[in-house]
Every structure is written in C-alpha cells, then in structure tokens.
C-alpha cells in the first residue's frame, strides 16, 4: 500500500532533541514507560503512538522522549518485552545514534520477587536482584523463577 502523504503522513511529529524508541512490540508502549520509570507525574515531554502500521508486516508502538537522551543500560531493560526495539538518539532533528536493545544479564531493582518470604520483600533496604536465564528471571536471593508475565512484576 502507498505510504500516506501530506497532512495524513505523521502520527506524531519529529522531535528536536531526545530519544525515540521505535519498533516496540505492538501494545507494549505503556509497559515500556513503566520499565523506564516514566509515569504521568515525571516531567518528561512524551509522545506515544500505539499500533502503528510498520512496513510490510504487522504493527508497532513508538515512544518519543524529548529533551532526554536515555542511556543504553536504561533502555536495554525493555528488551524483556520489546526485543526488536531500536533506540534512536536525536540531536537537532537528526538521528545521531541508532542501536538495538540487548537483554541485560541482570536486573537490579526492576522486578519485584513474587515470593513474599524473599528478603527483597521485607523491610530491609535491599533492592531485588534477578539474573536473566533462558527460562525467565531467577531471583538471586531466594532462587524463585519468574517464567511468565514479567511486566506484571515490574516495580
Ligand atoms: N524521529 C523523530 N524525530 C527526528 C528524527 C527521527 O521522531 N527528528 C523518529 C522517526 O519518526 C523514526 C525514528 O525516529 O520513528 C527513527 O528515524 P529514522 O532513522 O529516520 O527512520 P527509519 O529509517 O525509518 O528507521 P529504521 O531504519 O530504524 O526503521
């Protein structure tokens, strides 16, 4: 199908400075924001597009964060739910850097352990620690294995 042109071309505008997270698995944009710790009460200027047609096949979500260059380590966490996402750093309207996301080997303070008895869930000031393994996320304190609904456990 021909690409839309003119006034129908842009769903969200181009940004001047900041980060564009593109090719997010359709429907996961809000979870991406959750993982990044961006909520309605933080002060970033955001544009979010969901279920945008992407190339020949399928749909994608896009998140644009203006005025902030997200570090790759921050964005890599989203690989858990959006493994095909690309991070684009924008300066003066140009894409100056483009990278894929890589699943991190460990997650500190990102996911809550489902085990109520885990030391990371007590009043101790201990951040949760998980290693990313083939079957899911492995708690380094109590050995619990999260195998599904990772986003449901994000802090
Ligand atoms: N973008 C933006 N503001 C800019 C420049 C780019 O919001 N000033 C967005 C584009 O809309 C796109 C993403 O950043 O969603 C990547 O831009 P670009 O590399 O120009 O697009 P593509 O070549 O289509 O990217 P890819 O090859 O990764 O699909």
Coordinates of N, CA and C and ligand atoms in Angstrom, one line a residue:
X1 N 0.8 -1.2 0.0 CA 0.0 0.0 0.0 C 0.9 1.2 0.0
X2 N 0.4 2.3 -0.7 CA 1.2 3.5 -0.8 C 1.3 4.2 0.6
X3 N 2.4 4.8 0.9 CA 2.5 5.5 2.2 C 1.7 6.7 2.2
X4 N 1.0 7.1 3.3 CA 0.3 8.3 3.4 C 1.1 9.5 3.2
X5 N 0.6 10.5 2.6 CA 1.4 11.8 2.3 C 0.7 13.0 2.9
X6 N 1.4 14.1 2.8 CA 0.8 15.4 3.2 C 0.3 15.4 4.6
X7 N -0.9 16.0 4.8 CA -1.4 16.1 6.2 C -1.7 14.8 6.9
X8 N -1.7 13.7 6.1 CA -2.0 12.4 6.7 C -0.7 11.7 7.1
X9 N 0.4 12.3 6.8 CA 1.7 11.5 6.9 C 2.2 11.2 8.3
X10 N 2.1 12.2 9.2 CA 2.7 12.0 10.5 C 1.7 11.7 11.6
X11 N 2.0 10.7 12.4 CA 1.1 10.4 13.5 C 1.6 11.2 14.7
X12 N 2.9 11.1 15.0 CA 3.5 12.0 16.0 C 4.6 12.7 15.3
X13 N 4.8 14.0 15.6 CA 5.9 14.8 14.9 C 7.3 14.3 15.2
X14 N 8.2 14.8 14.4 CA 9.6 14.6 14.7 C 10.0 15.4 15.9
X15 N 11.0 14.9 16.6 CA 11.4 15.7 17.8 C 12.8 16.4 17.5
X16 N 13.1 17.4 18.3 CA 14.3 18.1 18.1 C 15.5 17.5 18.8
X17 N 15.3 17.2 20.1 CA 16.4 16.5 20.9 C 15.7 15.4 21.7
X18 N 16.4 14.4 21.9 CA 15.9 13.3 22.8 C 16.1 11.9 22.3
X19 N 15.2 11.1 22.7 CA 15.3 9.6 22.4 C 14.0 9.1 21.8
X20 N 14.1 8.4 20.7 CA 13.0 7.8 20.1 C 13.2 6.2 20.2
X21 N 12.2 5.6 20.9 CA 12.3 4.1 21.0 C 11.3 3.6 20.0
X22 N 11.8 3.0 18.9 CA 11.0 2.6 17.8 C 10.9 1.1 17.8
X23 N 10.0 0.6 16.9 CA 9.8 -0.8 16.7 C 9.5 -1.6 18.0
X24 N 8.8 -0.9 18.9 CA 8.3 -1.6 20.2 C 7.2 -2.6 19.8
X25 N 7.2 -3.8 20.4 CA 6.2 -4.8 20.2 C 4.8 -4.1 20.4
X26 N 3.9 -4.2 19.4 CA 2.6 -3.5 19.4 C 1.9 -3.8 20.8
X27 N 1.4 -2.8 21.4 CA 0.7 -2.9 22.6 C 1.5 -2.8 23.9
X28 N 2.9 -2.7 23.7 CA 3.7 -2.7 24.9 C 4.3 -1.3 25.3
X29 N 3.8 -0.2 24.6 CA 4.4 1.1 24.8 C 4.2 1.5 26.3
X30 N 3.1 1.3 26.9 CA 2.9 1.7 28.3 C 3.7 0.9 29.2
X31 N 3.9 -0.4 28.9 CA 4.8 -1.2 29.8 C 6.2 -0.7 29.6
X32 N 6.6 -0.3 28.4 CA 8.0 0.3 28.2 C 8.2 1.5 29.1
X33 N 7.2 2.4 29.2 CA 7.3 3.5 30.0 C 7.4 3.1 31.5
X34 N 6.7 2.1 31.9 CA 6.7 1.6 33.2 C 8.1 1.1 33.6
X35 N 8.7 0.4 32.7 CA 10.1 -0.2 32.9 C 11.1 1.0 33.0
X36 N 10.8 2.0 32.2 CA 11.8 3.1 32.2 C 11.5 4.1 33.4
X37 N 10.5 3.8 34.2 CA 10.2 4.7 35.3 C 9.6 6.0 35.0
X38 N 9.0 6.1 33.8 CA 8.4 7.3 33.3 C 6.9 7.2 33.6
X39 N 6.4 8.0 34.5 CA 5.0 8.0 34.8 C 4.3 9.3 34.5
X40 N 3.0 9.4 34.7 CA 2.4 10.7 34.5 C 2.9 11.8 35.3
X41 N 3.6 11.5 36.4 CA 4.0 12.5 37.3 C 5.4 12.9 37.1
X42 N 6.2 12.2 36.2 CA 7.5 12.7 35.9 C 7.4 13.8 34.9
X43 N 8.5 14.6 34.6 CA 8.2 15.8 33.8 C 8.7 15.7 32.4
X44 N 9.0 14.5 31.9 CA 9.4 14.4 30.5 C 8.3 14.8 29.6
X45 N 8.6 15.3 28.4 CA 7.7 15.6 27.3 C 7.6 14.3 26.4
X46 N 6.5 13.7 26.4 CA 6.4 12.4 25.8 C 5.4 12.4 24.6
X47 N 5.8 11.6 23.6 CA 4.8 11.3 22.5 C 4.7 9.8 22.4
X48 N 3.5 9.2 22.4 CA 3.4 7.8 22.3 C 2.4 7.4 21.2
X49 N 2.9 6.5 20.4 CA 2.0 6.0 19.3 C 1.9 4.5 19.4
X50 N 0.6 4.0 19.4 CA 0.5 2.6 19.5 C -0.2 2.0 18.3
X51 N 0.1 0.8 18.0 CA -0.5 0.0 16.9 C -0.3 0.8 15.5
X52 N 0.9 1.3 15.3 CA 1.2 2.0 14.0 C 1.6 0.9 13.0
X53 N 1.1 1.1 11.8 CA 1.5 0.1 10.8 C 3.0 0.2 10.5
X54 N 3.6 -0.9 10.5 CA 5.1 -0.9 10.3 C 5.5 -1.7 9.1
X55 N 6.0 -1.0 8.1 CA 6.5 -1.7 6.9 C 5.4 -2.7 6.3
X56 N 5.9 -3.8 5.8 CA 5.0 -4.7 5.1 C 4.2 -5.6 6.1
X57 N 4.8 -5.9 7.2 CA 4.1 -6.7 8.2 C 3.8 -6.1 9.5
X58 N 2.7 -6.3 10.0 CA 2.5 -6.0 11.4 C 2.4 -4.6 11.9
X59 N 2.3 -4.4 13.2 CA 2.2 -3.1 13.8 C 3.2 -3.0 14.9
X60 N 3.5 -1.7 15.3 CA 4.5 -1.4 16.3 C 4.0 -0.3 17.2
X61 N 4.7 -0.1 18.3 CA 4.5 1.1 19.1 C 5.7 2.0 19.0
X62 N 5.6 3.2 19.3 CA 6.7 4.1 19.3 C 6.6 5.0 20.5
X63 N 7.7 5.3 21.2 CA 7.8 6.2 22.3 C 8.8 7.3 22.0
X64 N 8.5 8.6 22.2 CA 9.5 9.6 22.0 C 9.6 10.4 23.2
X65 N 10.8 10.5 23.7 CA 11.1 11.2 25.0 C 11.9 12.5 24.6
X66 N 11.3 13.6 24.7 CA 12.0 14.8 24.3 C 12.9 15.4 25.4
X67 N 14.0 15.9 25.0 CA 14.9 16.6 25.9 C 15.7 15.7 26.8
X68 N 15.7 14.4 26.5 CA 16.4 13.5 27.4 C 17.0 12.3 26.6
X69 N 18.3 12.2 26.7 CA 19.0 11.0 26.0 C 19.1 9.9 27.0
X70 N 18.3 8.9 26.7 CA 18.3 7.7 27.6 C 19.5 6.9 27.4
X71 N 20.1 6.5 28.5 CA 21.3 5.6 28.4 C 20.9 4.2 28.0
X72 N 21.8 3.6 27.2 CA 21.5 2.3 26.7 C 21.2 1.3 27.8
X73 N 21.9 1.4 28.9 CA 21.6 0.4 30.0 C 20.2 0.6 30.5
X74 N 19.7 1.8 30.5 CA 18.3 2.0 31.0 C 17.4 1.4 30.0
X75 N 17.6 1.6 28.7 CA 16.7 1.2 27.7 C 16.8 -0.3 27.5
X76 N 17.9 -0.9 27.7 CA 18.1 -2.4 27.5 C 17.1 -3.2 28.3
X77 N 16.6 -2.7 29.4 CA 15.6 -3.4 30.2 C 14.4 -3.7 29.4
X78 N 14.1 -2.9 28.5 CA 12.8 -3.1 27.7 C 12.9 -4.3 26.8
X79 N 14.2 -4.8 26.6 CA 14.3 -5.9 25.7 C 13.5 -7.1 26.2
X80 N 13.2 -7.2 27.5 CA 12.4 -8.3 28.0 C 11.1 -8.3 27.4
X81 N 10.5 -7.2 27.0 CA 9.1 -7.2 26.5 C 9.1 -6.6 25.0
X82 N 10.2 -6.0 24.6 CA 10.2 -5.5 23.2 C 11.6 -5.7 22.6
X83 N 11.9 -7.0 22.3 CA 13.3 -7.4 21.9 C 13.7 -6.8 20.6
X84 N 12.7 -6.3 19.8 CA 13.1 -5.7 18.5 C 13.2 -4.2 18.5
X85 N 13.1 -3.6 19.6 CA 13.0 -2.2 19.7 C 14.4 -1.6 19.3
X86 N 14.3 -0.4 18.7 CA 15.6 0.4 18.4 C 15.5 1.7 19.2
X87 N 16.7 2.1 19.6 CA 16.9 3.3 20.4 C 17.5 4.3 19.4
X88 N 16.9 5.4 19.2 CA 17.4 6.5 18.3 C 17.7 7.7 19.1
X89 N 18.9 8.2 19.1 CA 19.2 9.4 19.8 C 19.1 10.6 18.8
X90 N 18.4 11.6 19.1 CA 18.1 12.7 18.2 C 18.8 14.0 18.7
X91 N 19.6 14.6 17.8 CA 20.1 15.9 18.1 C 19.8 16.8 16.9
X92 N 19.3 18.0 17.2 CA 19.0 19.0 16.2 C 18.2 18.3 15.0
X93 N 17.2 17.5 15.4 CA 16.3 16.8 14.4 C 17.0 15.6 13.7
X94 N 18.3 15.4 13.9 CA 18.9 14.3 13.2 C 19.1 13.1 14.1
X95 N 19.0 11.9 13.5 CA 19.3 10.7 14.2 C 20.8 10.6 14.3
X96 N 21.4 10.7 15.5 CA 22.9 10.7 15.6 C 23.4 9.3 16.0
X97 N 22.5 8.5 16.6 CA 22.8 7.2 17.1 C 21.6 6.3 17.0
X98 N 21.8 5.0 16.5 CA 20.7 4.1 16.4 C 21.3 2.7 16.9
X99 N 20.6 2.2 17.9 CA 21.1 0.9 18.4 C 19.9 0.0 18.7
X100 N 20.1 -1.3 18.7 CA 19.1 -2.3 19.1 C 19.2 -2.4 20.6
X101 N 18.2 -3.1 21.2 CA 18.3 -3.3 22.6 C 18.8 -4.7 22.9
X102 N 19.5 -4.9 24.0 CA 20.1 -6.2 24.3 C 19.5 -6.6 25.7
X103 N 19.2 -7.9 25.8 CA 18.6 -8.3 27.1 C 19.8 -8.3 28.1
X104 N 19.6 -7.5 29.2 CA 20.7 -7.5 30.2 C 20.9 -8.8 30.9
X105 N 22.0 -9.0 31.5 CA 22.3 -10.2 32.2 C 21.7 -10.2 33.6
X106 N 21.5 -9.0 34.1 CA 20.9 -9.0 35.5 C 20.0 -7.7 35.6
X107 N 19.1 -7.8 36.5 CA 18.2 -6.7 36.7 C 18.2 -6.3 38.2
X108 N 18.5 -5.1 38.5 CA 18.6 -4.7 39.9 C 17.5 -3.7 40.2
X109 N 16.6 -4.0 41.1 CA 15.5 -3.0 41.4 C 14.5 -2.8 40.3
X110 N 14.4 -3.7 39.4 CA 13.4 -3.5 38.3 C 12.2 -4.4 38.5
X111 N 12.3 -5.6 39.0 CA 11.2 -6.5 39.1 C 11.1 -6.9 40.6
X112 N 9.8 -7.0 41.0 CA 9.6 -7.5 42.4 C 9.5 -9.0 42.5
X113 N 10.2 -9.6 43.5 CA 10.1 -11.0 43.6 C 8.8 -11.5 44.1
X114 N 8.1 -12.5 43.4 CA 6.8 -12.9 43.8 C 6.8 -13.6 45.1
X115 N 7.9 -14.0 45.6 CA 8.0 -14.8 46.9 C 7.9 -13.8 48.1
X116 N 6.7 -13.9 48.8 CA 6.6 -12.9 49.9 C 7.7 -13.1 51.0
X117 N 8.2 -14.3 51.1 CA 9.3 -14.5 52.1 C 10.7 -14.1 51.6
X118 N 10.8 -13.6 50.4 CA 12.1 -13.2 49.9 C 12.6 -12.0 50.7
X119 N 13.9 -12.0 51.0 CA 14.4 -10.9 51.8 C 14.3 -9.5 51.1
X120 N 14.1 -9.6 49.7 CA 14.0 -8.3 49.0 C 12.6 -7.7 49.2
X121 N 11.7 -8.5 49.8 CA 10.3 -8.0 50.1 C 10.1 -7.7 51.6
X122 N 11.1 -7.7 52.3 CA 11.0 -7.4 53.8 C 11.3 -5.9 53.9
X123 N 11.3 -5.4 55.2 CA 11.5 -4.0 55.4 C 13.0 -3.7 55.2
X124 N 13.8 -4.7 55.0 CA 15.2 -4.4 54.7 C 15.4 -3.5 53.5
X125 N 16.4 -2.6 53.5 CA 16.6 -1.8 52.4 C 17.4 -2.5 51.3
X126 N 16.8 -3.6 50.7 CA 17.5 -4.4 49.8 C 16.8 -4.3 48.4
X127 N 17.5 -4.0 47.4 CA 16.9 -4.0 46.1 C 16.8 -5.4 45.5
X128 N 15.8 -5.7 44.7 CA 15.6 -7.0 44.2 C 16.8 -7.2 43.1
X129 N 17.2 -8.5 43.0 CA 18.2 -8.8 42.0 C 17.9 -10.1 41.3
X130 N 17.8 -10.0 40.0 CA 17.5 -11.2 39.2 C 18.5 -11.3 38.2
X131 N 18.8 -12.6 37.9 CA 19.6 -12.8 36.7 C 18.7 -13.3 35.6
X132 N 19.0 -12.9 34.4 CA 18.2 -13.3 33.2 C 18.7 -14.7 32.7
X133 N 17.8 -15.7 32.8 CA 18.2 -17.0 32.4 C 17.3 -17.5 31.2
X134 N 17.6 -18.6 30.6 CA 16.8 -19.0 29.5 C 15.3 -19.1 29.8
X135 N 15.0 -19.6 31.0 CA 13.6 -19.9 31.3 C 12.8 -18.7 31.9
X136 N 13.6 -17.6 32.2 CA 12.9 -16.4 32.7 C 13.9 -15.6 33.6
X137 N 13.4 -15.2 34.7 CA 14.2 -14.4 35.7 C 14.4 -15.2 37.0
X138 N 15.6 -15.2 37.4 CA 16.0 -16.0 38.6 C 16.4 -15.1 39.7
X139 N 15.6 -15.2 40.8 CA 15.9 -14.3 42.0 C 17.2 -14.8 42.6
X140 N 18.2 -13.8 42.8 CA 19.5 -14.2 43.3 C 19.4 -14.3 44.8
X141 N 18.3 -13.9 45.5 CA 18.2 -14.1 46.9 C 17.5 -15.4 47.3
X142 N 16.4 -15.7 46.7 CA 15.6 -16.8 47.1 C 15.5 -17.9 46.1
X143 N 16.1 -17.8 44.9 CA 16.0 -18.8 43.8 C 14.7 -18.9 43.1
X144 N 13.7 -18.0 43.4 CA 12.4 -18.0 42.7 C 12.7 -17.8 41.2
X145 N 11.9 -18.5 40.4 CA 12.0 -18.3 39.0 C 10.7 -17.7 38.4
X146 N 10.8 -16.5 37.8 CA 9.6 -15.9 37.1 C 9.7 -16.4 35.7
X147 N 8.6 -17.1 35.3 CA 8.7 -17.6 33.9 C 7.7 -16.9 33.0
X148 N 6.7 -16.3 33.6 CA 5.7 -15.5 32.7 C 5.3 -14.2 33.3
X149 N 4.6 -13.4 32.5 CA 4.1 -12.1 33.0 C 5.2 -11.3 33.7
X150 N 6.3 -11.1 33.0 CA 7.4 -10.3 33.6 C 6.9 -8.9 33.8
X151 N 6.1 -8.3 32.9 CA 5.7 -6.9 33.1 C 4.8 -6.8 34.4
X152 N 4.1 -7.8 34.7 CA 3.2 -7.8 35.9 C 4.0 -7.7 37.2
X153 N 5.3 -8.0 37.1 CA 6.2 -8.0 38.3 C 7.1 -6.8 38.4
X154 N 7.0 -5.9 37.4 CA 7.8 -4.7 37.4 C 7.5 -3.8 38.5
X155 N 8.5 -3.3 39.2 CA 8.3 -2.4 40.4 C 7.7 -1.1 39.9
Ligands
LIG1 N1 12.5 10.6 14.5 C1 11.9 11.6 15.2 N2 12.4 12.9 15.2 C2 13.5 13.1 14.5 C3 14.1 12.1 13.7 C4 13.6 10.8 13.8 O1 10.9 11.4 15.9 N3 14.0 14.4 14.5 C5 11.9 9.2 14.6 C6 11.4 8.7 13.3 O2 10.0 9.1 13.2 C7 11.5 7.2 13.5 C8 12.8 7.1 14.3 O3 13.0 8.3 14.9 O4 10.4 6.7 14.2 C9 14.0 6.7 13.5 O5 14.2 7.6 12.5 P1 14.9 7.2 11.1 O6 16.1 6.5 11.4 O7 15.0 8.5 10.3 O8 13.8 6.3 10.5 P2 13.9 4.9 9.8 O9 15.0 5.0 8.8 O10 12.5 4.6 9.3 O11 14.3 4.0 11.0 P3 14.6 2.4 11.0 O12 15.5 2.1 9.9 O13 15.1 2.2 12.3 O14 13.2 1.8 10.8

